[in-house]
Amino acid sequence: MLFATELVGASAYDSQEHFVGRVREFFVEPAEQPNRISHFLISRGRFQPLVARYDQVAKVAAGRIDLNVSERSLDAYKPNEGWLAVQKDLMDQQIIDTEGRKVVRVNDVDLAVMRTNEHVELRITQVDVGLPGAMRRLLQGIAPPALVRKLQGKLPQRSIRWEFVNLIEPDPLRRVKLRITHEKLEDLHPADLAEMMEELSAAERQGIIASLDEETAAKVLAELDERLTTQIVEKLDPEKAADILEEMAPDAAADLLADLPKETSEELLEEMPNLEAEEVRELLSYDSSTAGGMMNTQFAYVSEASPREEVLGWLRKQDFNLEQLDTIVLVDAHAQFSGTVPVARMLLAAPEQLMSDLKTEPLVSITPDANEKDVFELFDKYNLRMLTVIDEERRPIGTVTVDDVVSRLVNA
Amino acid sequence: MNLTTINNLIDRIRGRTLTFFSAGNQWRRRIALFLAVIGPGIITSNVDNDAGGIATYTQAGSAYGYSLLWSLIPMTIALYVTMEMCSRMGVITGKGLSDLIREEFGFRSTFFVMITGFLVDLGNVVAEFAGVAAAAQIFGVSKYIAVPLAAVAVWVLVLKGTYRQVEVVFLIACVFYLSYLFSALLSHPDWLLAARMTVIPTIHFDVSYLITLTALVGTTIAPWQFFYLQASFVEKKVGPRQYPQARLDVLLGSISCMVIVFFIIICTAATLHASGLTNITDAGEAAKALVPLAGKWAALTFAFGLLNASLFAATILPLSTAHVICEGMGFEAGIDHKFREAPAFYWLYTILIVVGAGIVMIPNVPLWKIFIFSQVGNGVWLPIVVIFILLLVNRKDLMGEHTNTVMFNVVAWITAVAMIVLTFVLVGQGIYQWARGVPG
């Protein structure tokens, strides 16, 4: 095994044992092979730098590379956007460890040496994010290599396998060329991803959100610190931003839009489908510190006269998020609020039992202009999981759920 | 009243203030926008007036009266220019200074910055706790009681608070600097003369005058502040849209810092210098000398200012160092994290405080040697950091359209070179003093 640090500055000799120059950089060409070092950049002082392909390398050791061709058959170096530069793009940069769900900084890159008949290939096996790599970087070229190798054995190892490394590239064109996808990030919990994004730079955050699918992006934005959310949404392409907003729960979308400058939020609302935009607009009209500002307008409500089985059948056909199905709102014959039924109670009830029999007592509701403090007090007093918001005519217009209350209390 | 209650109270005050302003007319809303950002700039520049700074200003005022006041205006500009670049980098890139140095200049440069930073800051932390000891002595409290108490208070504040809460405490500490306004008022200075000396430069070409001038600049612009400033804008999540407010914060900070220096100098000039006490070298001594000259209250406000400044800086310096090292190594950093989430950050913070306060507690320790050592370290550290800043802030790929303008670059490079030259003079003087083996 070799370390990238041991190869930087290595002397390169050609097939006639002539000194060619020093290795300054090496590249991976992800479009060809995701972990193979495909090219070595050999600098020759004031002469034009050359580049050696992986199949032109005969032998590699710490500090020395032997080529199997003569110097004349090497190409002149031309920058290539599709090459990942190990020194520049990987060393010292932040990466996402998709397994450990953390943002870490690369100290060194571990390379495995693979021999074939004519040449030697280097494959990236893992990136070093621990102390051994840091020490190598510090002592390389100062202390004798044998001593460095001996010292590093005493230090605790911390490395990440190459397949779990998710690179972060803000430039979308380069991202495509380097075959960087964020599919693995989409499998992470949105809250974990949001937390990791806070460690990154503004441009990197932007790049990640832009490349996630809308549904994941919406979930991540809902978890992210609101100051960052507004910065990200403002910079997104309005069409993409509107698509993401559409995926969000209306209350979360409204919270986000409320923090944006008026022109930007108007523009985004224009881009959204009318129905969703209307809902969000209505929520925006409430002060954020009131029950109206906390409520979600997507909720399940049924007639109190329906039997339990019929309601279940109807719910199955609807497209509700699970969070919205914790409690069902009941309305009477005048479409006025008449109570709530926890789904847990429906679970235990007989199929023919009427919803009105399963109601929670006492009847608790609140008006949209009520202060958030009143909301907290009701949740505390009645141990609520959900509170119905009603208008002047006692019609249910939204619900406040316990997770809304918890996040308000934590972020207060 | 326990800590959680205090913290909740702080949050409530902050929330109320913001709501009050954002609910009003256009002007009130504008103030609300500013209040949402205010903090890092004002805090960082005021911490420049720490124990070591106050000692230097006292020295300047007592030895040369009003005649060094003119240097405050160029110093305000230098402070603003250098800090503005860091605030801009923090706001635009969303990364700390150490983060950027690591990414752009590699591991060895970062390691050098981290190690010098750690040693220099440790020396500075010792100076701050020495300041606490000196102030406590004037209030008649033994340093063996005051210093441990201060260390615990400072530690708990950062460990238990969130960034927003800690920031409010810091801003209150900034207000307490006004105690120097009262010291100045009570010592009846010649305001007209002071004003004239501030605008009209007078330069003497004698060696000790130049050395005092150098020390004045050297204590005011220190490398740690760039790291702290940028890290707090990042931790506060201030974005590009709030950049105008961030810049205003830095501007107000630079000015307010110099206004306090102005008060300290005229206070000592009107009393100590006027009565021929021109050989005062530390702030505690100055406060004691103020009693017969300007009365008990002038002395007490002066000592209170010293205590406040020392405590304040004893919190921020270790924080800045922890940021430098953790960002450079890629560890989690920031007051908003819990101990468990950012162990390296909090351990560094703890070690700096324990060692810093511990050294002051050792009887008969030659503190002046430590101060000279940290001064020399500063001199080695500052040029490198400033050059890194200038290189980074001009990088198009990092800053986009927010790189320095040509005009700004001219001013910034002149400032950088002047600062570097002055610091080297100071380093030379420190080494000379060390060689002679005498303090002061």
GROMACS .gro file of C-alpha atoms in nm, chain B:
model
  440
  413MET     CA    1  -3.206   3.164   3.955
  414ASN     CA    2  -3.033   2.885   3.764
  415LEU     CA    3  -2.850   2.893   3.434
  416THR     CA    4  -3.139   2.777   3.218
  417THR     CA    5  -3.357   3.058   3.351
  418ILE     CA    6  -3.085   3.309   3.271
  419ASN     CA    7  -3.041   3.167   2.923
  420ASN     CA    8  -3.416   3.172   2.859
  421LEU     CA    9  -3.429   3.528   2.983
  422ILE     CA   10  -3.154   3.627   2.739
  423ASP     CA   11  -3.342   3.465   2.452
  424ARG     CA   12  -3.663   3.638   2.551
  425ILE     CA   13  -3.500   3.982   2.564
  426ARG     CA   14  -3.346   3.920   2.226
  427GLY     CA   15  -3.674   3.800   2.077
  428ARG     CA   16  -3.872   4.095   2.219
  429THR     CA   17  -3.624   4.348   2.084
  430LEU     CA   18  -3.632   4.195   1.738
  431THR     CA   19  -4.013   4.176   1.736
  432PHE     CA   20  -4.045   4.534   1.854
  433PHE     CA   21  -3.834   4.667   1.571
  434SER     CA   22  -3.960   4.442   1.295
  435ALA     CA   23  -4.322   4.535   1.369
  436GLY     CA   24  -4.263   4.908   1.318
  437ASN     CA   25  -4.222   5.148   1.030
  438GLN     CA   26  -3.952   5.129   0.765
  439TRP     CA   27  -3.683   5.272   0.988
  440ARG     CA   28  -3.760   5.039   1.273
  441ARG     CA   29  -3.754   4.747   1.030
  442ARG     CA   30  -3.417   4.856   0.903
  443ILE     CA   31  -3.288   4.857   1.258
  444ALA     CA   32  -3.434   4.507   1.303
  445LEU     CA   33  -3.243   4.386   0.996
  446PHE     CA   34  -2.927   4.527   1.145
  447LEU     CA   35  -2.997   4.384   1.491
  448ALA     CA   36  -3.027   4.039   1.339
  449VAL     CA   37  -2.667   4.060   1.221
  450ILE     CA   38  -2.500   4.286   1.478
  451GLY     CA   39  -2.247   4.120   1.703
  452PRO     CA   40  -1.936   3.964   1.553
  453GLY     CA   41  -1.781   4.294   1.438
  454ILE     CA   42  -1.856   4.492   1.751
  455ILE     CA   43  -1.751   4.209   1.979
  456THR     CA   44  -1.427   4.128   1.801
  457SER     CA   45  -1.303   4.483   1.779
  458ASN     CA   46  -1.390   4.559   2.140
  459VAL     CA   47  -1.200   4.255   2.261
  460ASP     CA   48  -0.895   4.422   2.110
  461ASN     CA   49  -0.911   4.646   2.412
  462ASP     CA   50  -0.811   4.360   2.639
  463ALA     CA   51  -0.587   4.365   2.944
  464GLY     CA   52  -0.271   4.398   2.736
  465GLY     CA   53  -0.430   4.669   2.523
  466ILE     CA   54  -0.541   4.873   2.821
  467ALA     CA   55  -0.192   4.851   2.968
  468THR     CA   56  -0.046   4.984   2.644
  469TYR     CA   57  -0.297   5.270   2.619
  470THR     CA   58  -0.225   5.359   2.981
  471GLN     CA   59   0.143   5.365   2.904
  472ALA     CA   60   0.084   5.580   2.598
  473GLY     CA   61  -0.136   5.829   2.784
  474SER     CA   62   0.081   5.857   3.093
  475ALA     CA   63   0.409   5.890   2.905
  476TYR     CA   64   0.305   6.110   2.613
  477GLY     CA   65  -0.021   6.273   2.719
  478TYR     CA   66  -0.244   6.360   2.428
  479SER     CA   67   0.031   6.349   2.171
  480LEU     CA   68  -0.035   5.995   2.044
  481LEU     CA   69  -0.407   6.048   1.992
  482TRP     CA   70  -0.369   6.119   1.620
  483SER     CA   71  -0.271   5.756   1.560
  484LEU     CA   72  -0.626   5.646   1.645
  485ILE     CA   73  -0.770   5.755   1.311
  486PRO     CA   74  -0.528   5.557   1.090
  487MET     CA   75  -0.569   5.267   1.331
  488THR     CA   76  -0.946   5.273   1.291
  489ILE     CA   77  -0.898   5.250   0.916
  490ALA     CA   78  -0.650   4.963   0.945
  491LEU     CA   79  -0.880   4.776   1.180
  492TYR     CA   80  -1.179   4.824   0.955
  493VAL     CA   81  -0.999   4.730   0.635
  494THR     CA   82  -0.855   4.404   0.769
  495MET     CA   83  -1.167   4.295   0.956
  496GLU     CA   84  -1.398   4.381   0.669
  497MET     CA   85  -1.215   4.136   0.443
  498CYS     CA   86  -1.267   3.853   0.690
  499SER     CA   87  -1.631   3.935   0.745
  500ARG     CA   88  -1.679   3.937   0.368
  501MET     CA   89  -1.511   3.599   0.331
  502GLY     CA   90  -1.722   3.451   0.609
  503VAL     CA   91  -2.047   3.586   0.470
  504ILE     CA   92  -1.981   3.494   0.107
  505THR     CA   93  -1.813   3.154   0.141
  506GLY     CA   94  -1.979   3.037   0.463
  507LYS     CA   95  -1.643   2.897   0.578
  508GLY     CA   96  -1.401   2.990   0.852
  509LEU     CA   97  -1.058   3.140   0.783
  510SER     CA   98  -0.879   2.828   0.898
  511ASP     CA   99  -1.104   2.615   0.673
  512LEU     CA  100  -1.007   2.826   0.374
  513ILE     CA  101  -0.636   2.829   0.456
  514ARG     CA  102  -0.641   2.450   0.480
  515GLU     CA  103  -0.826   2.408   0.153
  516GLU     CA  104  -0.619   2.654  -0.045
  517PHE     CA  105  -0.273   2.639   0.112
  518GLY     CA  106  -0.252   2.281   0.233
  519PHE     CA  107  -0.181   2.105   0.556
  520ARG     CA  108   0.159   2.242   0.651
  521SER     CA  109   0.061   2.608   0.631
  522THR     CA  110  -0.246   2.528   0.836
  523PHE     CA  111  -0.045   2.337   1.091
  524PHE     CA  112   0.191   2.631   1.130
  525VAL     CA  113  -0.104   2.867   1.177
  526MET     CA  114  -0.257   2.628   1.432
  527ILE     CA  115   0.055   2.581   1.641
  528THR     CA  116   0.159   2.947   1.650
  529GLY     CA  117  -0.202   3.038   1.716
  530PHE     CA  118  -0.222   2.801   2.008
  531LEU     CA  119   0.100   2.923   2.172
  532VAL     CA  120   0.041   3.294   2.112
  533ASP     CA  121  -0.316   3.274   2.232
  534LEU     CA  122  -0.213   3.082   2.540
  535GLY     CA  123   0.024   3.368   2.623
  536ASN     CA  124  -0.259   3.612   2.566
  537VAL     CA  125  -0.497   3.413   2.786
  538VAL     CA  126  -0.241   3.430   3.066
  539ALA     CA  127  -0.232   3.808   3.017
  540GLU     CA  128  -0.612   3.825   3.046
  541PHE     CA  129  -0.619   3.630   3.372
  542ALA     CA  130  -0.336   3.850   3.499
  543GLY     CA  131  -0.568   4.142   3.415
  544VAL     CA  132  -0.844   3.980   3.622
  545ALA     CA  133  -0.597   3.943   3.910
  546ALA     CA  134  -0.487   4.307   3.887
  547ALA     CA  135  -0.845   4.437   3.880
  548ALA     CA  136  -0.950   4.212   4.167
  549GLN     CA  137  -0.664   4.344   4.376
  550ILE     CA  138  -0.799   4.698   4.343
  551PHE     CA  139  -1.137   4.580   4.465
  552GLY     CA  140  -0.954   4.415   4.754
  553VAL     CA  141  -1.009   4.055   4.640
  554SER     CA  142  -0.725   3.806   4.642
  555LYS     CA  143  -0.622   3.673   4.303
  556TYR     CA  144  -0.639   3.320   4.444
  557ILE     CA  145  -1.014   3.368   4.473
  558ALA     CA  146  -1.082   3.593   4.174
  559VAL     CA  147  -0.891   3.402   3.906
  560PRO     CA  148  -1.048   3.055   3.965
  561LEU     CA  149  -1.392   3.215   3.991
  562ALA     CA  150  -1.337   3.399   3.664
  563ALA     CA  151  -1.213   3.081   3.495
  564VAL     CA  152  -1.519   2.884   3.600
  565ALA     CA  153  -1.760   3.163   3.500
  566VAL     CA  154  -1.602   3.196   3.157
  567TRP     CA  155  -1.602   2.820   3.105
  568VAL     CA  156  -1.963   2.770   3.206
  569LEU     CA  157  -2.084   3.058   2.988
  570VAL     CA  158  -1.956   2.902   2.667
  571LEU     CA  159  -2.031   2.544   2.763
  572LYS     CA  160  -2.391   2.598   2.861
  573GLY     CA  161  -2.497   2.878   2.629
  574THR     CA  162  -2.598   2.876   2.265
  575TYR     CA  163  -2.426   3.110   2.021
  576ARG     CA  164  -2.708   3.363   2.042
  577GLN     CA  165  -2.711   3.367   2.420
  578VAL     CA  166  -2.335   3.398   2.449
  579GLU     CA  167  -2.342   3.677   2.194
  580VAL     CA  168  -2.589   3.878   2.400
  581VAL     CA  169  -2.363   3.844   2.704
  582PHE     CA  170  -2.071   3.961   2.492
  583LEU     CA  171  -2.265   4.260   2.364
  584ILE     CA  172  -2.348   4.356   2.721
  585ALA     CA  173  -1.976   4.333   2.801
  586CYS     CA  174  -1.917   4.575   2.512
  587VAL     CA  175  -2.152   4.824   2.677
  588PHE     CA  176  -1.956   4.797   3.003
  589TYR     CA  177  -1.655   4.940   2.822
  590LEU     CA  178  -1.835   5.270   2.865
  591SER     CA  179  -1.703   5.270   3.221
  592TYR     CA  180  -1.393   5.426   3.063
  593LEU     CA  181  -1.611   5.714   2.948
  594PHE     CA  182  -1.686   5.780   3.316
  595SER     CA  183  -1.320   5.745   3.414
  596ALA     CA  184  -1.239   6.001   3.145
  597LEU     CA  185  -1.517   6.240   3.253
  598LEU     CA  186  -1.414   6.217   3.619
  599SER     CA  187  -1.055   6.304   3.538
  600HIS     CA  188  -1.153   6.638   3.377
  601PRO     CA  189  -0.943   6.625   3.062
  602ASP     CA  190  -0.879   6.916   2.828
  603TRP     CA  191  -1.137   6.813   2.565
  604LEU     CA  192  -1.042   7.083   2.317
  605LEU     CA  193  -0.675   6.994   2.322
  606ALA     CA  194  -0.761   6.623   2.297
  607ALA     CA  195  -0.980   6.688   1.994
  608ARG     CA  196  -0.709   6.892   1.826
  609MET     CA  197  -0.442   6.631   1.892
  610THR     CA  198  -0.666   6.363   1.744
  611VAL     CA  199  -0.697   6.537   1.409
  612ILE     CA  200  -0.353   6.694   1.379
  613PRO     CA  201  -0.066   6.444   1.376
  614THR     CA  202   0.241   6.525   1.583
  615ILE     CA  203   0.537   6.298   1.535
  616HIS     CA  204   0.838   6.291   1.763
  617PHE     CA  205   1.143   6.108   1.645
  618ASP     CA  206   1.263   5.971   1.973
  619VAL     CA  207   1.297   5.597   2.012
  620SER     CA  208   1.067   5.532   2.303
  621TYR     CA  209   0.790   5.745   2.144
  622LEU     CA  210   0.811   5.531   1.830
  623ILE     CA  211   0.812   5.214   2.033
  624THR     CA  212   0.500   5.319   2.219
  625LEU     CA  213   0.335   5.403   1.888
  626THR     CA  214   0.426   5.059   1.758
  627ALA     CA  215   0.293   4.888   2.067
  628LEU     CA  216  -0.034   5.079   2.025
  629VAL     CA  217  -0.083   4.936   1.678
  630GLY     CA  218   0.048   4.594   1.774
  631THR     CA  219  -0.198   4.538   2.057
  632THR     CA  220  -0.492   4.663   1.855
  633ILE     CA  221  -0.463   4.440   1.550
  634ALA     CA  222  -0.403   4.078   1.643
  635PRO     CA  223  -0.431   3.770   1.422
  636TRP     CA  224  -0.671   3.577   1.647
  637GLN     CA  225  -0.942   3.833   1.581
  638PHE     CA  226  -0.962   3.750   1.211
  639PHE     CA  227  -1.032   3.385   1.286
  640TYR     CA  228  -1.288   3.468   1.553
  641LEU     CA  229  -1.466   3.729   1.343
  642GLN     CA  230  -1.500   3.507   1.039
  643ALA     CA  231  -1.602   3.204   1.245
  644SER     CA  232  -1.877   3.398   1.423
  645PHE     CA  233  -2.027   3.529   1.101
  646VAL     CA  234  -2.028   3.169   0.979
  647GLU     CA  235  -2.174   3.032   1.300
  648LYS     CA  236  -2.437   3.306   1.295
  649LYS     CA  237  -2.523   3.194   0.941
  650VAL     CA  238  -2.513   3.545   0.803
  651GLY     CA  239  -2.560   3.523   0.426
  652PRO     CA  240  -2.464   3.741   0.128
  653ARG     CA  241  -2.794   3.931   0.142
  654GLN     CA  242  -2.705   4.053   0.492
  655TYR     CA  243  -2.357   4.163   0.390
  656PRO     CA  244  -2.436   4.539   0.412
  657GLN     CA  245  -2.544   4.490   0.774
  658ALA     CA  246  -2.235   4.280   0.847
  659ARG     CA  247  -2.013   4.554   0.707
  660LEU     CA  248  -2.190   4.814   0.918
  661ASP     CA  249  -2.134   4.591   1.222
  662VAL     CA  250  -1.762   4.581   1.150
  663LEU     CA  251  -1.749   4.956   1.088
  664LEU     CA  252  -1.930   5.037   1.413
  665GLY     CA  253  -1.702   4.793   1.590
  666SER     CA  254  -1.384   4.954   1.461
  667ILE     CA  255  -1.506   5.300   1.555
  668SER     CA  256  -1.635   5.205   1.900
  669CYS     CA  257  -1.311   5.025   1.976
  670MET     CA  258  -1.111   5.338   1.900
  671VAL     CA  259  -1.349   5.562   2.095
  672ILE     CA  260  -1.275   5.352   2.404
  673VAL     CA  261  -0.901   5.377   2.339
  674PHE     CA  262  -0.950   5.754   2.310
  675PHE     CA  263  -1.114   5.768   2.654
  676ILE     CA  264  -0.845   5.556   2.817
  677ILE     CA  265  -0.567   5.770   2.676
  678ILE     CA  266  -0.722   6.103   2.771
  679CYS     CA  267  -0.807   5.975   3.119
  680THR     CA  268  -0.446   5.879   3.187
  681ALA     CA  269  -0.313   6.184   3.002
  682ALA     CA  270  -0.521   6.426   3.210
  683THR     CA  271  -0.423   6.266   3.540
  684LEU     CA  272  -0.104   6.062   3.538
  685HIS     CA  273   0.080   6.250   3.266
  686ALA     CA  274  -0.033   6.589   3.394
  687SER     CA  275   0.103   6.513   3.742
  688GLY     CA  276   0.433   6.382   3.613
  689LEU     CA  277   0.361   6.009   3.658
  690THR     CA  278   0.499   5.910   3.320
  691ASN     CA  279   0.637   5.570   3.406
  692ILE     CA  280   0.319   5.368   3.458
  693THR     CA  281   0.344   5.031   3.283
  694ASP     CA  282   0.033   4.841   3.378
  695ALA     CA  283  -0.336   4.908   3.414
  696GLY     CA  284  -0.364   4.801   3.777
  697GLU     CA  285  -0.090   5.043   3.876
  698ALA     CA  286  -0.269   5.315   3.678
  699ALA     CA  287  -0.596   5.255   3.858
  700LYS     CA  288  -0.426   5.283   4.194
  701ALA     CA  289  -0.249   5.603   4.093
  702LEU     CA  290  -0.585   5.749   3.985
  703VAL     CA  291  -0.724   5.752   4.342
  704PRO     CA  292  -0.542   6.061   4.471
  705LEU     CA  293  -0.556   6.233   4.132
  706ALA     CA  294  -0.913   6.191   4.014
  707GLY     CA  295  -1.091   6.036   4.310
  708LYS     CA  296  -1.204   5.691   4.414
  709TRP     CA  297  -1.476   5.663   4.150
  710ALA     CA  298  -1.245   5.731   3.859
  711ALA     CA  299  -1.017   5.457   3.987
  712LEU     CA  300  -1.302   5.212   4.045
  713THR     CA  301  -1.457   5.261   3.701
  714PHE     CA  302  -1.111   5.221   3.551
  715ALA     CA  303  -1.055   4.896   3.738
  716PHE     CA  304  -1.404   4.773   3.651
  717GLY     CA  305  -1.329   4.839   3.286
  718LEU     CA  306  -1.013   4.633   3.319
  719LEU     CA  307  -1.198   4.345   3.486
  720ASN     CA  308  -1.468   4.345   3.221
  721ALA     CA  309  -1.217   4.358   2.937
  722SER     CA  310  -1.005   4.079   3.083
  723LEU     CA  311  -1.300   3.846   3.142
  724PHE     CA  312  -1.437   3.918   2.798
  725ALA     CA  313  -1.106   3.848   2.624
  726ALA     CA  314  -1.042   3.542   2.841
  727THR     CA  315  -1.358   3.397   2.686
  728ILE     CA  316  -1.299   3.497   2.327
  729LEU     CA  317  -0.930   3.416   2.287
  730PRO     CA  318  -0.967   3.046   2.376
  731LEU     CA  319  -1.275   3.033   2.154
  732SER     CA  320  -1.084   3.176   1.863
  733THR     CA  321  -0.801   2.928   1.913
  734ALA     CA  322  -1.041   2.636   1.932
  735HIS     CA  323  -1.194   2.753   1.603
  736VAL     CA  324  -0.853   2.783   1.435
  737ILE     CA  325  -0.752   2.430   1.526
  738CYS     CA  326  -1.082   2.250   1.479
  739GLU     CA  327  -1.158   2.409   1.143
  740GLY     CA  328  -0.807   2.331   1.022
  741MET     CA  329  -0.829   1.969   1.129
  742GLY     CA  330  -1.186   1.925   1.011
  743PHE     CA  331  -1.336   1.874   1.357
  744GLU     CA  332  -1.676   2.005   1.455
  745ALA     CA  333  -1.652   2.355   1.599
  746GLY     CA  334  -1.889   2.613   1.741
  747ILE     CA  335  -2.072   2.724   2.056
  748ASP     CA  336  -2.399   2.584   1.923
  749HIS     CA  337  -2.261   2.230   1.944
  750LYS     CA  338  -2.280   2.034   2.266
  751PHE     CA  339  -1.966   1.900   2.434
  752ARG     CA  340  -2.044   1.551   2.308
  753GLU     CA  341  -2.080   1.673   1.948
  754ALA     CA  342  -1.764   1.881   1.937
  755PRO     CA  343  -1.529   1.730   2.197
  756ALA     CA  344  -1.207   1.862   2.040
  757PHE     CA  345  -1.348   2.215   2.034
  758TYR     CA  346  -1.452   2.217   2.398
  759TRP     CA  347  -1.143   2.036   2.521
  760LEU     CA  348  -0.919   2.296   2.358
  761TYR     CA  349  -1.130   2.570   2.511
  762THR     CA  350  -1.104   2.405   2.852
  763ILE     CA  351  -0.730   2.343   2.833
  764LEU     CA  352  -0.654   2.703   2.736
  765ILE     CA  353  -0.857   2.838   3.026
  766VAL     CA  354  -0.720   2.595   3.283
  767VAL     CA  355  -0.358   2.644   3.179
  768GLY     CA  356  -0.398   3.021   3.132
  769ALA     CA  357  -0.557   3.073   3.472
  770GLY     CA  358  -0.322   2.819   3.630
  771ILE     CA  359  -0.007   3.005   3.527
  772VAL     CA  360  -0.133   3.329   3.683
  773MET     CA  361  -0.191   3.142   4.009
  774ILE     CA  362   0.173   3.032   4.037
  775PRO     CA  363   0.337   3.264   4.293
  776ASN     CA  364   0.619   3.485   4.161
  777VAL     CA  365   0.587   3.368   3.804
  778PRO     CA  366   0.770   3.611   3.569
  779LEU     CA  367   0.459   3.707   3.370
  780TRP     CA  368   0.640   3.969   3.164
  781LYS     CA  369   0.844   3.695   2.997
  782ILE     CA  370   0.525   3.525   2.887
  783PHE     CA  371   0.392   3.855   2.752
  784ILE     CA  372   0.704   3.920   2.549
  785PHE     CA  373   0.694   3.566   2.422
  786SER     CA  374   0.336   3.604   2.301
  787GLN     CA  375   0.420   3.942   2.152
  788VAL     CA  376   0.702   3.789   1.950
  789GLY     CA  377   0.476   3.500   1.850
  790ASN     CA  378   0.216   3.751   1.737
  791GLY     CA  379   0.478   3.920   1.521
  792VAL     CA  380   0.557   3.595   1.345
  793TRP     CA  381   0.193   3.498   1.313
  794LEU     CA  382   0.040   3.826   1.196
  795PRO     CA  383   0.221   3.879   0.863
  796ILE     CA  384   0.144   3.527   0.748
  797VAL     CA  385  -0.221   3.545   0.841
  798VAL     CA  386  -0.267   3.887   0.682
  799ILE     CA  387  -0.104   3.773   0.359
  800PHE     CA  388  -0.321   3.462   0.355
  801ILE     CA  389  -0.627   3.682   0.397
  802LEU     CA  390  -0.526   3.911   0.112
  803LEU     CA  391  -0.460   3.618  -0.119
  804LEU     CA  392  -0.785   3.443  -0.029
  805VAL     CA  393  -1.008   3.746  -0.054
  806ASN     CA  394  -0.885   3.812  -0.408
  807ARG     CA  395  -0.963   3.462  -0.531
  808LYS     CA  396  -1.238   3.480  -0.793
  809ASP     CA  397  -1.332   3.113  -0.753
  810LEU     CA  398  -1.403   3.166  -0.383
  811MET     CA  399  -1.541   3.516  -0.370
  812GLY     CA  400  -1.703   3.561  -0.714
  813GLU     CA  401  -1.782   3.927  -0.765
  814HIS     CA  402  -1.692   4.007  -0.405
  815THR     CA  403  -1.313   4.018  -0.442
  816ASN     CA  404  -1.136   4.339  -0.339
  817THR     CA  405  -1.160   4.639  -0.568
  818VAL     CA  406  -0.831   4.786  -0.687
  819MET     CA  407  -0.867   5.080  -0.449
  820PHE     CA  408  -0.942   4.851  -0.158
  821ASN     CA  409  -0.645   4.632  -0.244
  822VAL     CA  410  -0.413   4.933  -0.243
  823VAL     CA  411  -0.534   5.039   0.101
  824ALA     CA  412  -0.528   4.682   0.227
  825TRP     CA  413  -0.175   4.608   0.111
  826ILE     CA  414  -0.043   4.938   0.250
  827THR     CA  415  -0.210   4.853   0.580
  828ALA     CA  416  -0.068   4.502   0.573
  829VAL     CA  417   0.286   4.616   0.502
  830ALA     CA  418   0.270   4.892   0.764
  831MET     CA  419   0.137   4.647   1.021
  832ILE     CA  420   0.402   4.391   0.940
  833VAL     CA  421   0.684   4.646   0.968
  834LEU     CA  422   0.549   4.779   1.297
  835THR     CA  423   0.512   4.431   1.440
  836PHE     CA  424   0.868   4.341   1.348
  837VAL     CA  425   0.989   4.651   1.529
  838LEU     CA  426   0.795   4.533   1.831
  839VAL     CA  427   0.939   4.185   1.807
  840GLY     CA  428   1.290   4.329   1.790
  841GLN     CA  429   1.221   4.541   2.094
  842GLY     CA  430   1.081   4.241   2.281
  843ILE     CA  431   1.387   4.031   2.208
  844TYR     CA  432   1.612   4.318   2.318
  845GLN     CA  433   1.419   4.342   2.646
  846TRP     CA  434   1.440   3.967   2.696
  847ALA     CA  435   1.815   3.977   2.637
  848ARG     CA  436   1.857   4.253   2.893
  849GLY     CA  437   1.638   4.054   3.129
  850VAL     CA  438   1.430   4.343   3.259
  851PRO     CA  439   1.057   4.397   3.229
  852GLY     CA  440   0.891   4.709   3.091
   0.00000   0.00000   0.00000
